[in-house]
């Protein structure tokens, strides 16, 4: 038995890839996407700009953006059999599992599946992004025993997505807020789900398989599932005092508080959370309902003083989703739908410059 290199649990700080897609620059406190600052983009651009940036390498001109939106709209519809398959799922199925099943099934409709070229991958990435709002919303509705809803191509991409979820025509502020969430969730360097997708893609497996694996990764509450867990905690408490009490009880029991901490930003607030906190303030001011904002701010103060931990994006995204009228089981599927843009860019990059991931272990089993 030979001694291997030092094992680092969770691969903290380990470089897993070279990428031209994104980088969390903790020194300059910037989230870099293809050379652009995501936080700055979230203030002046929209989700489709970032989709274009991720998949075409540039921010689009207004005519390029119109072409992109049109392309996505042409792919809004799902094969009927996908809906039929979703209807067969047990009613207790989590919408993330339904979304995972639907994405997996889409591979069967790709008659060019073995082509891993960047252009073929990009083409299917746009098809998948077009279908994701319809798949995400209807997989939830089928499980609820509700009628299937059709996409509305006369609305913008984000307004259509939100309107399919709520069944209402969103206001300008609601669409802007939802679109900003999609943008902020679109890409984040090498989280577990992106690593998962790249590991799968590195076997020369296809983009559908890589995304299917990424949905499974994102479901866990240490990753994307945290946004749903945060909202359940807020609902359980109902007031500032009860929320503080609930958090203290969890900390006493050494439980993790969902929505706090981050592998990369552990001692600072996730810069995306700051933007979404402002969105929560805006929604609260507009509706005159400050309850969730006050609870979240109290929770933030408590975690800073008790643990020196700060909110991540999921902490403030949860109450914003709630105020937009989005059902809790859709929070993580929406995160995935937004992240699919970044994930597709990573799969394309992995296929373009591939070596199969195959690390080694330090054996600690029985002597031999
Ligand atoms: C958009 C996203 O996906 S962001 C991530 C969403 N996930 C969550 O919000 C889940 C809650 N947070 C966590 O579990 C973690 O902070 C993670 C998974 C995000 C990062 O995990 P790691 O980098 O492995 O940090 P790790 O879990 O080792 O935590 C380090 C220390 O901080 C503590 N800690 C970290 N996060 C939390 C938390 N949310 N609540 C309480 N304590 C925490 C740990 O208990 C640990 O303490 P110890 O050293 O005394 O044992
Ligand atoms: O970067 C991470 O580990 C998790 C995260 O915030 C994300 O995927 O958006």
Tab-separated table of C-alpha atoms and ligand atoms in Angstrom:
chain	number	residue	atom	x	y	z
A	1	UNK	CA	0.000	0.000	0.000
A	2	UNK	CA	1.501	3.356	-0.994
A	3	UNK	CA	0.870	6.668	0.791
A	4	UNK	CA	-1.031	9.011	-1.470
A	5	UNK	CA	-1.375	12.777	-1.338
A	6	UNK	CA	-3.175	14.432	1.570
A	7	UNK	CA	-6.927	13.839	1.339
A	8	UNK	CA	-9.003	17.040	1.563
A	9	UNK	CA	-12.614	16.295	2.653
A	10	UNK	CA	-15.150	17.840	0.299
A	11	UNK	CA	-12.240	18.690	-2.043
A	12	UNK	CA	-12.146	22.149	-0.439
A	13	UNK	CA	-9.881	24.466	-2.428
A	14	UNK	CA	-8.966	21.705	-4.914
A	15	UNK	CA	-8.770	22.868	-8.553
A	16	UNK	CA	-11.037	20.497	-10.507
A	17	UNK	CA	-11.000	22.202	-13.880
A	18	UNK	CA	-9.760	24.960	-16.093
A	19	UNK	CA	-12.647	27.042	-17.336
A	20	UNK	CA	-13.290	30.199	-19.339
A	21	UNK	CA	-16.887	30.346	-18.079
A	22	UNK	CA	-16.842	31.796	-14.574
A	23	UNK	CA	-14.795	32.496	-11.461
A	24	UNK	CA	-15.591	33.558	-7.893
A	25	UNK	CA	-12.966	36.224	-7.287
A	26	UNK	CA	-13.021	36.480	-3.498
A	27	UNK	CA	-10.199	39.053	-3.480
A	28	UNK	CA	-11.993	41.577	-5.689
A	29	UNK	CA	-15.353	40.272	-4.392
A	30	UNK	CA	-16.707	39.646	-7.860
A	31	UNK	CA	-18.562	36.811	-9.550
A	32	UNK	CA	-17.021	36.796	-13.009
A	33	UNK	CA	-19.006	35.350	-15.918
A	34	UNK	CA	-17.072	35.348	-19.214
A	35	UNK	CA	-15.175	38.421	-18.055
A	36	UNK	CA	-18.267	40.292	-16.801
A	37	UNK	CA	-19.356	40.993	-13.227
A	38	UNK	CA	-22.595	39.121	-12.498
A	39	UNK	CA	-23.687	41.586	-9.802
A	40	UNK	CA	-23.292	44.543	-12.173
A	41	UNK	CA	-25.172	42.587	-14.853
A	42	UNK	CA	-28.014	41.924	-12.387
A	43	UNK	CA	-28.575	45.678	-12.122
A	44	UNK	CA	-28.602	46.542	-15.809
A	45	UNK	CA	-29.216	43.390	-17.835
A	46	UNK	CA	-31.644	40.494	-17.887
A	47	UNK	CA	-31.515	36.708	-17.790
A	48	UNK	CA	-31.475	36.256	-21.571
A	49	UNK	CA	-28.464	38.590	-21.820
A	50	UNK	CA	-26.594	36.260	-19.486
A	51	UNK	CA	-27.843	33.169	-21.360
A	52	UNK	CA	-26.352	34.689	-24.503
A	53	UNK	CA	-23.156	35.585	-22.653
A	54	UNK	CA	-22.798	32.020	-21.354
A	55	UNK	CA	-23.575	30.218	-24.595
A	56	UNK	CA	-22.368	32.686	-27.261
A	57	UNK	CA	-19.590	34.356	-25.255
A	58	UNK	CA	-20.943	37.921	-25.633
A	59	UNK	CA	-23.769	40.088	-24.384
A	60	UNK	CA	-26.299	40.285	-27.229
A	61	UNK	CA	-27.296	43.333	-29.208
A	62	UNK	CA	-31.045	44.003	-29.006
A	63	UNK	CA	-31.624	42.269	-32.340
A	64	UNK	CA	-29.514	39.257	-31.268
A	65	UNK	CA	-31.552	39.092	-28.072
A	66	UNK	CA	-34.800	39.128	-30.032
A	67	UNK	CA	-33.470	36.241	-32.167
A	68	UNK	CA	-32.491	34.313	-29.029
A	69	UNK	CA	-35.892	34.844	-27.390
A	70	UNK	CA	-37.621	33.718	-30.555
A	71	UNK	CA	-35.454	30.617	-30.716
A	72	UNK	CA	-36.380	29.687	-27.138
A	73	UNK	CA	-40.070	30.343	-27.773
A	74	UNK	CA	-40.045	27.973	-30.765
A	75	UNK	CA	-38.992	25.258	-28.352
A	76	UNK	CA	-41.509	25.971	-25.574
A	77	UNK	CA	-43.658	22.914	-26.278
A	78	UNK	CA	-43.005	19.474	-24.833
A	79	UNK	CA	-43.615	16.159	-26.575
A	80	UNK	CA	-47.051	14.896	-25.411
A	81	UNK	CA	-45.446	11.663	-24.195
A	82	UNK	CA	-43.378	13.603	-21.646
A	83	UNK	CA	-46.578	14.882	-20.038
A	84	UNK	CA	-48.052	11.363	-20.203
A	85	UNK	CA	-44.962	9.993	-18.459
A	86	UNK	CA	-45.182	12.669	-15.749
A	87	UNK	CA	-48.801	11.625	-15.137
A	88	UNK	CA	-47.573	8.122	-14.265
A	89	UNK	CA	-45.392	9.391	-11.419
A	90	UNK	CA	-46.633	8.741	-7.858
A	91	UNK	CA	-48.310	11.883	-6.525
A	92	UNK	CA	-45.798	12.230	-3.671
A	93	UNK	CA	-42.942	12.622	-6.180
A	94	UNK	CA	-40.928	15.782	-5.527
A	95	UNK	CA	-41.058	18.220	-8.472
A	96	UNK	CA	-37.238	18.028	-8.677
A	97	UNK	CA	-37.556	14.289	-9.320
A	98	UNK	CA	-40.262	14.914	-11.906
A	99	UNK	CA	-38.111	17.568	-13.573
A	100	UNK	CA	-35.179	15.122	-13.545
A	101	UNK	CA	-37.312	12.422	-15.166
A	102	UNK	CA	-38.583	14.799	-17.857
A	103	UNK	CA	-35.100	16.049	-18.772
A	104	UNK	CA	-33.832	12.502	-18.945
A	105	UNK	CA	-36.683	11.570	-21.312
A	106	UNK	CA	-35.894	14.460	-23.685
A	107	UNK	CA	-32.725	12.611	-24.776
A	108	UNK	CA	-34.916	10.126	-26.645
A	109	UNK	CA	-36.229	12.903	-28.918
A	110	UNK	CA	-32.764	14.038	-30.012
A	111	UNK	CA	-32.060	12.447	-33.381
A	112	UNK	CA	-28.494	13.757	-33.352
A	113	UNK	CA	-27.693	12.495	-29.844
A	114	UNK	CA	-24.196	11.181	-30.600
A	115	UNK	CA	-22.947	14.521	-31.912
A	116	UNK	CA	-20.916	16.159	-29.111
A	117	UNK	CA	-19.663	19.077	-31.247
A	118	UNK	CA	-19.998	22.557	-29.695
A	119	UNK	CA	-22.565	23.587	-32.323
A	120	UNK	CA	-24.748	20.497	-31.761
A	121	UNK	CA	-24.470	20.920	-27.982
A	122	UNK	CA	-25.326	24.622	-28.207
A	123	UNK	CA	-28.328	23.870	-30.396
A	124	UNK	CA	-29.698	21.381	-27.850
A	125	UNK	CA	-28.850	23.738	-24.959
A	126	UNK	CA	-31.217	26.338	-26.467
A	127	UNK	CA	-33.865	23.654	-27.029
A	128	UNK	CA	-33.610	22.568	-23.386
A	129	UNK	CA	-33.765	26.172	-22.119
A	130	UNK	CA	-36.863	26.699	-24.245
A	131	UNK	CA	-38.587	23.649	-22.793
A	132	UNK	CA	-37.592	24.069	-19.155
A	133	UNK	CA	-40.316	26.539	-18.045
A	134	UNK	CA	-43.046	24.334	-19.570
A	135	UNK	CA	-41.510	21.162	-18.123
A	136	UNK	CA	-40.864	22.661	-14.690
A	137	UNK	CA	-44.303	24.165	-14.198
A	138	UNK	CA	-46.259	21.266	-15.646
A	139	UNK	CA	-44.355	18.574	-13.800
A	140	UNK	CA	-45.490	20.317	-10.598
A	141	UNK	CA	-49.058	20.803	-11.842
A	142	UNK	CA	-49.438	17.155	-12.895
A	143	UNK	CA	-48.370	16.038	-9.425
A	144	UNK	CA	-50.943	18.409	-7.914
A	145	UNK	CA	-53.664	16.931	-10.156
A	146	UNK	CA	-53.970	20.313	-11.925
A	147	UNK	CA	-54.592	20.982	-15.630
A	148	UNK	CA	-51.565	21.363	-17.892
A	149	UNK	CA	-50.866	25.024	-18.735
A	150	UNK	CA	-49.678	26.166	-22.133
A	151	UNK	CA	-46.823	28.661	-22.506
A	152	UNK	CA	-47.668	32.189	-23.653
A	153	UNK	CA	-45.211	33.163	-26.382
A	154	UNK	CA	-46.553	36.728	-26.481
A	155	UNK	CA	-44.931	37.356	-23.062
A	156	UNK	CA	-41.200	37.683	-22.425
A	157	UNK	CA	-39.326	34.487	-21.426
A	158	UNK	CA	-39.383	35.360	-17.705
A	159	UNK	CA	-42.925	36.795	-17.670
A	160	UNK	CA	-44.181	33.617	-19.374
A	161	UNK	CA	-42.358	31.401	-16.838
A	162	UNK	CA	-43.778	33.332	-13.873
A	163	UNK	CA	-47.250	33.575	-15.348
A	164	UNK	CA	-47.344	29.808	-15.969
A	165	UNK	CA	-46.466	29.312	-12.290
A	166	UNK	CA	-48.943	31.752	-10.751
A	167	UNK	CA	-51.693	31.650	-13.395
A	168	UNK	CA	-51.687	35.477	-13.404
A	169	UNK	CA	-50.204	38.138	-15.607
A	170	UNK	CA	-47.244	39.371	-13.527
A	171	UNK	CA	-46.714	43.069	-12.849
A	172	UNK	CA	-43.597	44.772	-14.165
A	173	UNK	CA	-41.985	44.629	-10.710
A	174	UNK	CA	-42.802	40.908	-10.332
A	175	UNK	CA	-41.327	40.074	-13.748
A	176	UNK	CA	-38.232	42.183	-13.083
A	177	UNK	CA	-37.696	40.509	-9.696
A	178	UNK	CA	-38.198	36.976	-11.047
A	179	UNK	CA	-35.918	37.648	-14.014
A	180	UNK	CA	-33.233	38.990	-11.663
A	181	UNK	CA	-33.431	35.766	-9.635
A	182	UNK	CA	-32.999	33.690	-12.798
A	183	UNK	CA	-29.995	35.829	-13.730
A	184	UNK	CA	-28.378	35.522	-10.300
A	185	UNK	CA	-28.921	31.751	-10.267
A	186	UNK	CA	-27.668	31.272	-13.864
A	187	UNK	CA	-24.037	30.326	-13.157
A	188	UNK	CA	-21.688	30.043	-10.189
A	189	UNK	CA	-18.343	28.458	-11.136
A	190	UNK	CA	-17.909	24.924	-9.660
A	191	UNK	CA	-20.695	24.062	-7.206
A	192	UNK	CA	-21.516	20.408	-6.609
A	193	UNK	CA	-24.114	20.278	-9.415
A	194	UNK	CA	-21.720	21.728	-12.009
A	195	UNK	CA	-18.981	19.368	-10.891
A	196	UNK	CA	-21.491	16.509	-11.203
A	197	UNK	CA	-22.460	17.571	-14.738
A	198	UNK	CA	-18.821	17.864	-15.805
A	199	UNK	CA	-17.914	14.491	-14.307
A	200	UNK	CA	-20.770	12.867	-16.235
A	201	UNK	CA	-19.922	14.745	-19.446
A	202	UNK	CA	-16.290	13.653	-19.102
A	203	UNK	CA	-17.231	10.055	-19.968
A	204	UNK	CA	-18.502	11.442	-23.317
A	205	UNK	CA	-22.020	10.981	-22.006
A	206	UNK	CA	-24.584	13.430	-23.389
A	207	UNK	CA	-25.867	16.784	-22.126
A	208	UNK	CA	-29.226	15.299	-21.016
A	209	UNK	CA	-27.457	12.792	-18.772
A	210	UNK	CA	-25.181	15.501	-17.375
A	211	UNK	CA	-28.183	17.742	-16.602
A	212	UNK	CA	-30.147	14.842	-15.117
A	213	UNK	CA	-27.278	14.220	-12.698
A	214	UNK	CA	-27.072	17.932	-11.925
A	215	UNK	CA	-30.782	18.063	-10.955
A	216	UNK	CA	-30.179	15.231	-8.483
A	217	UNK	CA	-27.205	17.096	-7.019
A	218	UNK	CA	-29.100	20.358	-6.749
A	219	UNK	CA	-32.001	18.747	-4.917
A	220	UNK	CA	-30.004	18.226	-1.724
A	221	UNK	CA	-30.604	20.815	1.009
A	222	UNK	CA	-26.882	21.518	1.388
A	223	UNK	CA	-27.132	22.905	-2.160
A	224	UNK	CA	-30.231	24.056	-4.088
A	225	UNK	CA	-32.757	22.443	-1.750
A	226	UNK	CA	-31.853	25.014	0.916
A	227	UNK	CA	-34.257	27.611	-0.539
A	228	UNK	CA	-37.287	25.391	0.165
A	229	UNK	CA	-35.971	24.562	3.642
A	230	UNK	CA	-35.591	28.300	4.438
A	231	UNK	CA	-39.212	28.977	3.531
A	232	UNK	CA	-40.458	26.075	5.665
A	233	UNK	CA	-38.502	27.534	8.586
A	234	UNK	CA	-39.987	31.012	8.043
A	235	UNK	CA	-43.493	29.562	7.832
A	236	UNK	CA	-42.998	27.465	10.946
A	237	UNK	CA	-42.011	30.559	12.958
A	238	UNK	CA	-44.524	33.222	11.846
A	239	UNK	CA	-42.973	36.114	13.874
A	240	UNK	CA	-39.542	37.626	14.514
A	241	UNK	CA	-39.430	36.327	18.088
A	242	UNK	CA	-40.501	32.805	17.076
A	243	UNK	CA	-37.980	32.766	14.229
A	244	UNK	CA	-35.126	33.727	16.562
A	245	UNK	CA	-36.267	31.090	19.056
A	246	UNK	CA	-36.438	28.432	16.335
A	247	UNK	CA	-32.956	29.272	15.099
A	248	UNK	CA	-31.468	29.222	18.593
A	249	UNK	CA	-33.071	25.825	19.265
A	250	UNK	CA	-31.605	24.448	16.036
A	251	UNK	CA	-28.171	25.811	16.899
A	252	UNK	CA	-28.372	24.306	20.400
A	253	UNK	CA	-29.136	20.939	18.756
A	254	UNK	CA	-26.098	21.540	16.457
A	255	UNK	CA	-28.367	21.589	13.431
A	256	UNK	CA	-27.382	23.580	10.389
A	257	UNK	CA	-29.509	26.609	9.579
A	258	UNK	CA	-30.441	26.458	5.926
A	259	UNK	CA	-29.580	29.506	3.834
A	260	UNK	CA	-26.402	30.307	5.808
A	261	UNK	CA	-22.773	29.561	5.071
A	262	UNK	CA	-21.070	28.849	1.802
A	263	UNK	CA	-17.961	26.927	0.872
A	264	UNK	CA	-16.480	29.956	-0.879
A	265	UNK	CA	-18.018	32.930	0.981
A	266	UNK	CA	-18.057	31.410	4.470
A	267	UNK	CA	-17.057	34.600	6.339
A	268	UNK	CA	-18.948	37.090	4.161
A	269	UNK	CA	-22.404	37.503	2.737
A	270	UNK	CA	-22.942	35.960	-0.692
A	271	UNK	CA	-22.982	39.069	-2.964
A	272	UNK	CA	-26.046	37.684	-4.752
A	273	UNK	CA	-27.938	37.573	-1.447
A	274	UNK	CA	-27.396	41.324	-1.001
A	275	UNK	CA	-29.109	41.992	-4.332
A	276	UNK	CA	-32.025	39.698	-3.507
A	277	UNK	CA	-32.366	41.277	-0.056
A	278	UNK	CA	-32.861	44.609	-1.837
A	279	UNK	CA	-35.507	42.949	-4.030
A	280	UNK	CA	-37.261	41.714	-0.881
A	281	UNK	CA	-37.180	45.276	0.504
A	282	UNK	CA	-38.715	46.583	-2.722
A	283	UNK	CA	-41.496	43.959	-2.711
A	284	UNK	CA	-42.162	44.585	0.989
A	285	UNK	CA	-42.406	48.346	0.440
A	286	UNK	CA	-44.710	47.848	-2.521
A	287	UNK	CA	-47.061	45.497	-0.662
A	288	UNK	CA	-46.726	47.171	2.766
A	289	UNK	CA	-45.956	43.729	4.238
A	290	UNK	CA	-42.604	43.754	6.069
A	291	UNK	CA	-43.078	40.557	8.074
A	292	UNK	CA	-40.722	38.269	6.089
A	293	UNK	CA	-38.135	41.013	5.662
A	294	UNK	CA	-38.065	41.682	9.409
A	295	UNK	CA	-37.816	37.961	10.207
A	296	UNK	CA	-34.985	37.467	7.717
A	297	UNK	CA	-33.067	40.496	8.960
A	298	UNK	CA	-33.411	39.286	12.548
A	299	UNK	CA	-32.185	35.821	11.479
A	300	UNK	CA	-29.241	37.391	9.688
A	301	UNK	CA	-28.230	39.374	12.821
A	302	UNK	CA	-28.622	36.305	15.033
A	303	UNK	CA	-26.458	34.078	12.803
A	304	UNK	CA	-23.755	36.720	12.599
A	305	UNK	CA	-23.562	37.089	16.375
A	306	UNK	CA	-24.023	33.392	17.271
A	307	UNK	CA	-21.978	31.732	14.517
A	308	UNK	CA	-20.208	34.408	12.448
A	309	UNK	CA	-22.130	33.059	9.415
A	310	UNK	CA	-23.816	35.012	6.634
A	311	UNK	CA	-26.721	34.446	4.240
A	312	UNK	CA	-26.239	32.752	0.903
A	313	UNK	CA	-28.465	33.384	-2.123
A	314	UNK	CA	-31.063	30.808	-1.045
A	315	UNK	CA	-31.799	32.643	2.240
A	316	UNK	CA	-33.218	35.760	0.623
A	317	UNK	CA	-34.461	34.028	-2.545
A	318	UNK	CA	-36.979	32.005	-0.503
A	319	UNK	CA	-39.050	34.946	0.845
A	320	UNK	CA	-38.866	36.654	-2.549
A	321	UNK	CA	-40.293	33.550	-4.244
A	322	UNK	CA	-42.988	33.489	-1.556
A	323	UNK	CA	-43.933	37.123	-2.124
A	324	UNK	CA	-44.135	36.408	-5.859
A	325	UNK	CA	-46.775	33.758	-5.073
A	326	UNK	CA	-44.602	30.791	-6.089
A	327	UNK	CA	-45.400	27.417	-4.448
A	328	UNK	CA	-42.510	26.198	-2.250
A	329	UNK	CA	-41.925	22.861	-4.096
A	330	UNK	CA	-41.045	24.880	-7.217
A	331	UNK	CA	-38.221	26.882	-5.604
A	332	UNK	CA	-35.444	24.400	-6.375
A	333	UNK	CA	-36.767	23.384	-9.828
A	334	UNK	CA	-36.702	27.108	-10.730
A	335	UNK	CA	-33.110	27.318	-9.464
A	336	UNK	CA	-32.262	24.401	-11.775
A	337	UNK	CA	-34.066	25.958	-14.752
A	338	UNK	CA	-32.013	29.128	-14.354
A	339	UNK	CA	-28.767	27.214	-13.749
A	340	UNK	CA	-29.290	25.063	-16.857
A	341	UNK	CA	-27.732	27.926	-18.868
A	342	UNK	CA	-24.474	27.706	-16.942
A	343	UNK	CA	-24.562	23.923	-16.791
A	344	UNK	CA	-24.934	23.653	-20.567
A	345	UNK	CA	-21.956	26.000	-21.024
A	346	UNK	CA	-19.906	23.730	-18.731
A	347	UNK	CA	-20.922	20.550	-20.570
A	348	UNK	CA	-20.012	22.149	-23.909
A	349	UNK	CA	-16.636	23.224	-22.514
A	350	UNK	CA	-16.003	19.777	-21.011
A	351	UNK	CA	-16.790	18.027	-24.310
A	352	UNK	CA	-14.567	20.469	-26.200
A	353	UNK	CA	-11.520	19.786	-24.073
A	354	UNK	CA	-12.080	16.493	-22.353
A	355	UNK	CA	-10.216	14.134	-20.120
A	356	UNK	CA	-12.247	11.632	-18.112
A	357	UNK	CA	-12.448	12.415	-14.350
A	358	UNK	CA	-10.917	9.480	-12.529
A	359	UNK	CA	-9.305	10.369	-9.164
A	360	UNK	CA	-7.731	7.951	-6.659
A	361	UNK	CA	-8.358	7.209	-2.945
A	362	UNK	CA	-6.442	6.725	0.257
A	363	UNK	CA	-7.362	3.175	1.301
A	364	UNK	CA	-8.285	2.954	5.009
A	365	UNK	CA	-9.890	-0.517	4.915
A	366	UNK	CA	-8.763	-3.902	6.252
A	367	UNK	CA	-5.084	-4.752	5.914
A	368	UNK	CA	-4.271	-7.029	2.991
B	1	LIG	C1	-27.137	28.516	-3.698
B	1	LIG	C2	-26.513	27.445	-2.826
B	1	LIG	O1	-26.502	26.276	-3.145
B	1	LIG	S1	-25.731	28.034	-1.461
B	1	LIG	C3	-25.675	26.682	-0.321
B	1	LIG	C4	-27.054	26.424	0.234
B	1	LIG	N1	-26.937	25.496	1.369
B	1	LIG	C5	-27.297	25.839	2.613
B	1	LIG	O2	-27.730	26.948	2.883
B	1	LIG	C6	-27.169	24.762	3.634
B	1	LIG	C7	-26.581	25.286	4.936
B	1	LIG	N2	-25.150	25.527	4.802
B	1	LIG	C8	-24.253	24.501	4.867
B	1	LIG	O3	-24.583	23.346	5.119
B	1	LIG	C9	-22.796	24.813	4.597
B	1	LIG	O4	-22.475	26.128	4.973
B	1	LIG	C10	-22.416	24.587	3.115
B	1	LIG	C11	-22.873	23.193	2.639
B	1	LIG	C12	-23.076	25.629	2.233
B	1	LIG	C13	-20.898	24.691	2.973
B	1	LIG	O5	-20.349	23.597	3.631
B	1	LIG	P1	-18.804	23.452	4.010
B	1	LIG	O6	-17.985	24.398	3.236
B	1	LIG	O7	-18.462	22.009	3.933
B	1	LIG	O8	-18.762	23.946	5.495
B	1	LIG	P2	-19.019	23.049	6.797
B	1	LIG	O9	-20.326	22.373	6.730
B	1	LIG	O10	-17.818	22.212	7.034
B	1	LIG	O11	-19.115	24.193	7.876
B	1	LIG	C14	-17.987	24.792	8.541
B	1	LIG	C15	-18.415	25.156	9.970
B	1	LIG	O12	-19.470	26.099	9.922
B	1	LIG	C16	-20.681	25.540	10.465
B	1	LIG	N3	-21.765	25.845	9.569
B	1	LIG	C17	-21.703	25.988	8.224
B	1	LIG	N4	-22.899	26.290	7.737
B	1	LIG	C18	-23.742	26.331	8.786
B	1	LIG	C19	-25.100	26.582	8.902
B	1	LIG	N5	-25.838	26.859	7.843
B	1	LIG	N6	-25.656	26.544	10.132
B	1	LIG	C20	-24.917	26.289	11.207
B	1	LIG	N7	-23.592	26.037	11.162
B	1	LIG	C21	-23.025	26.050	9.958
B	1	LIG	C22	-20.457	24.038	10.500
B	1	LIG	O13	-21.203	23.394	11.474
B	1	LIG	C23	-18.971	23.959	10.725
B	1	LIG	O14	-18.736	24.201	12.091
B	1	LIG	P3	-17.608	23.391	12.894
B	1	LIG	O15	-16.329	23.757	12.195
B	1	LIG	O16	-17.731	23.909	14.279
B	1	LIG	O17	-17.945	21.952	12.711
B	2	LIG	O1	-21.342	27.703	-5.287
B	2	LIG	C1	-21.878	26.840	-4.573
B	2	LIG	O2	-21.241	25.945	-3.962
B	2	LIG	C2	-23.349	26.837	-4.387
B	2	LIG	C3	-23.998	28.039	-4.920
B	2	LIG	O3	-23.989	29.088	-4.309
B	2	LIG	C4	-24.599	27.970	-6.247
B	2	LIG	O4	-24.550	26.913	-6.891
B	2	LIG	O5	-25.172	28.982	-6.689
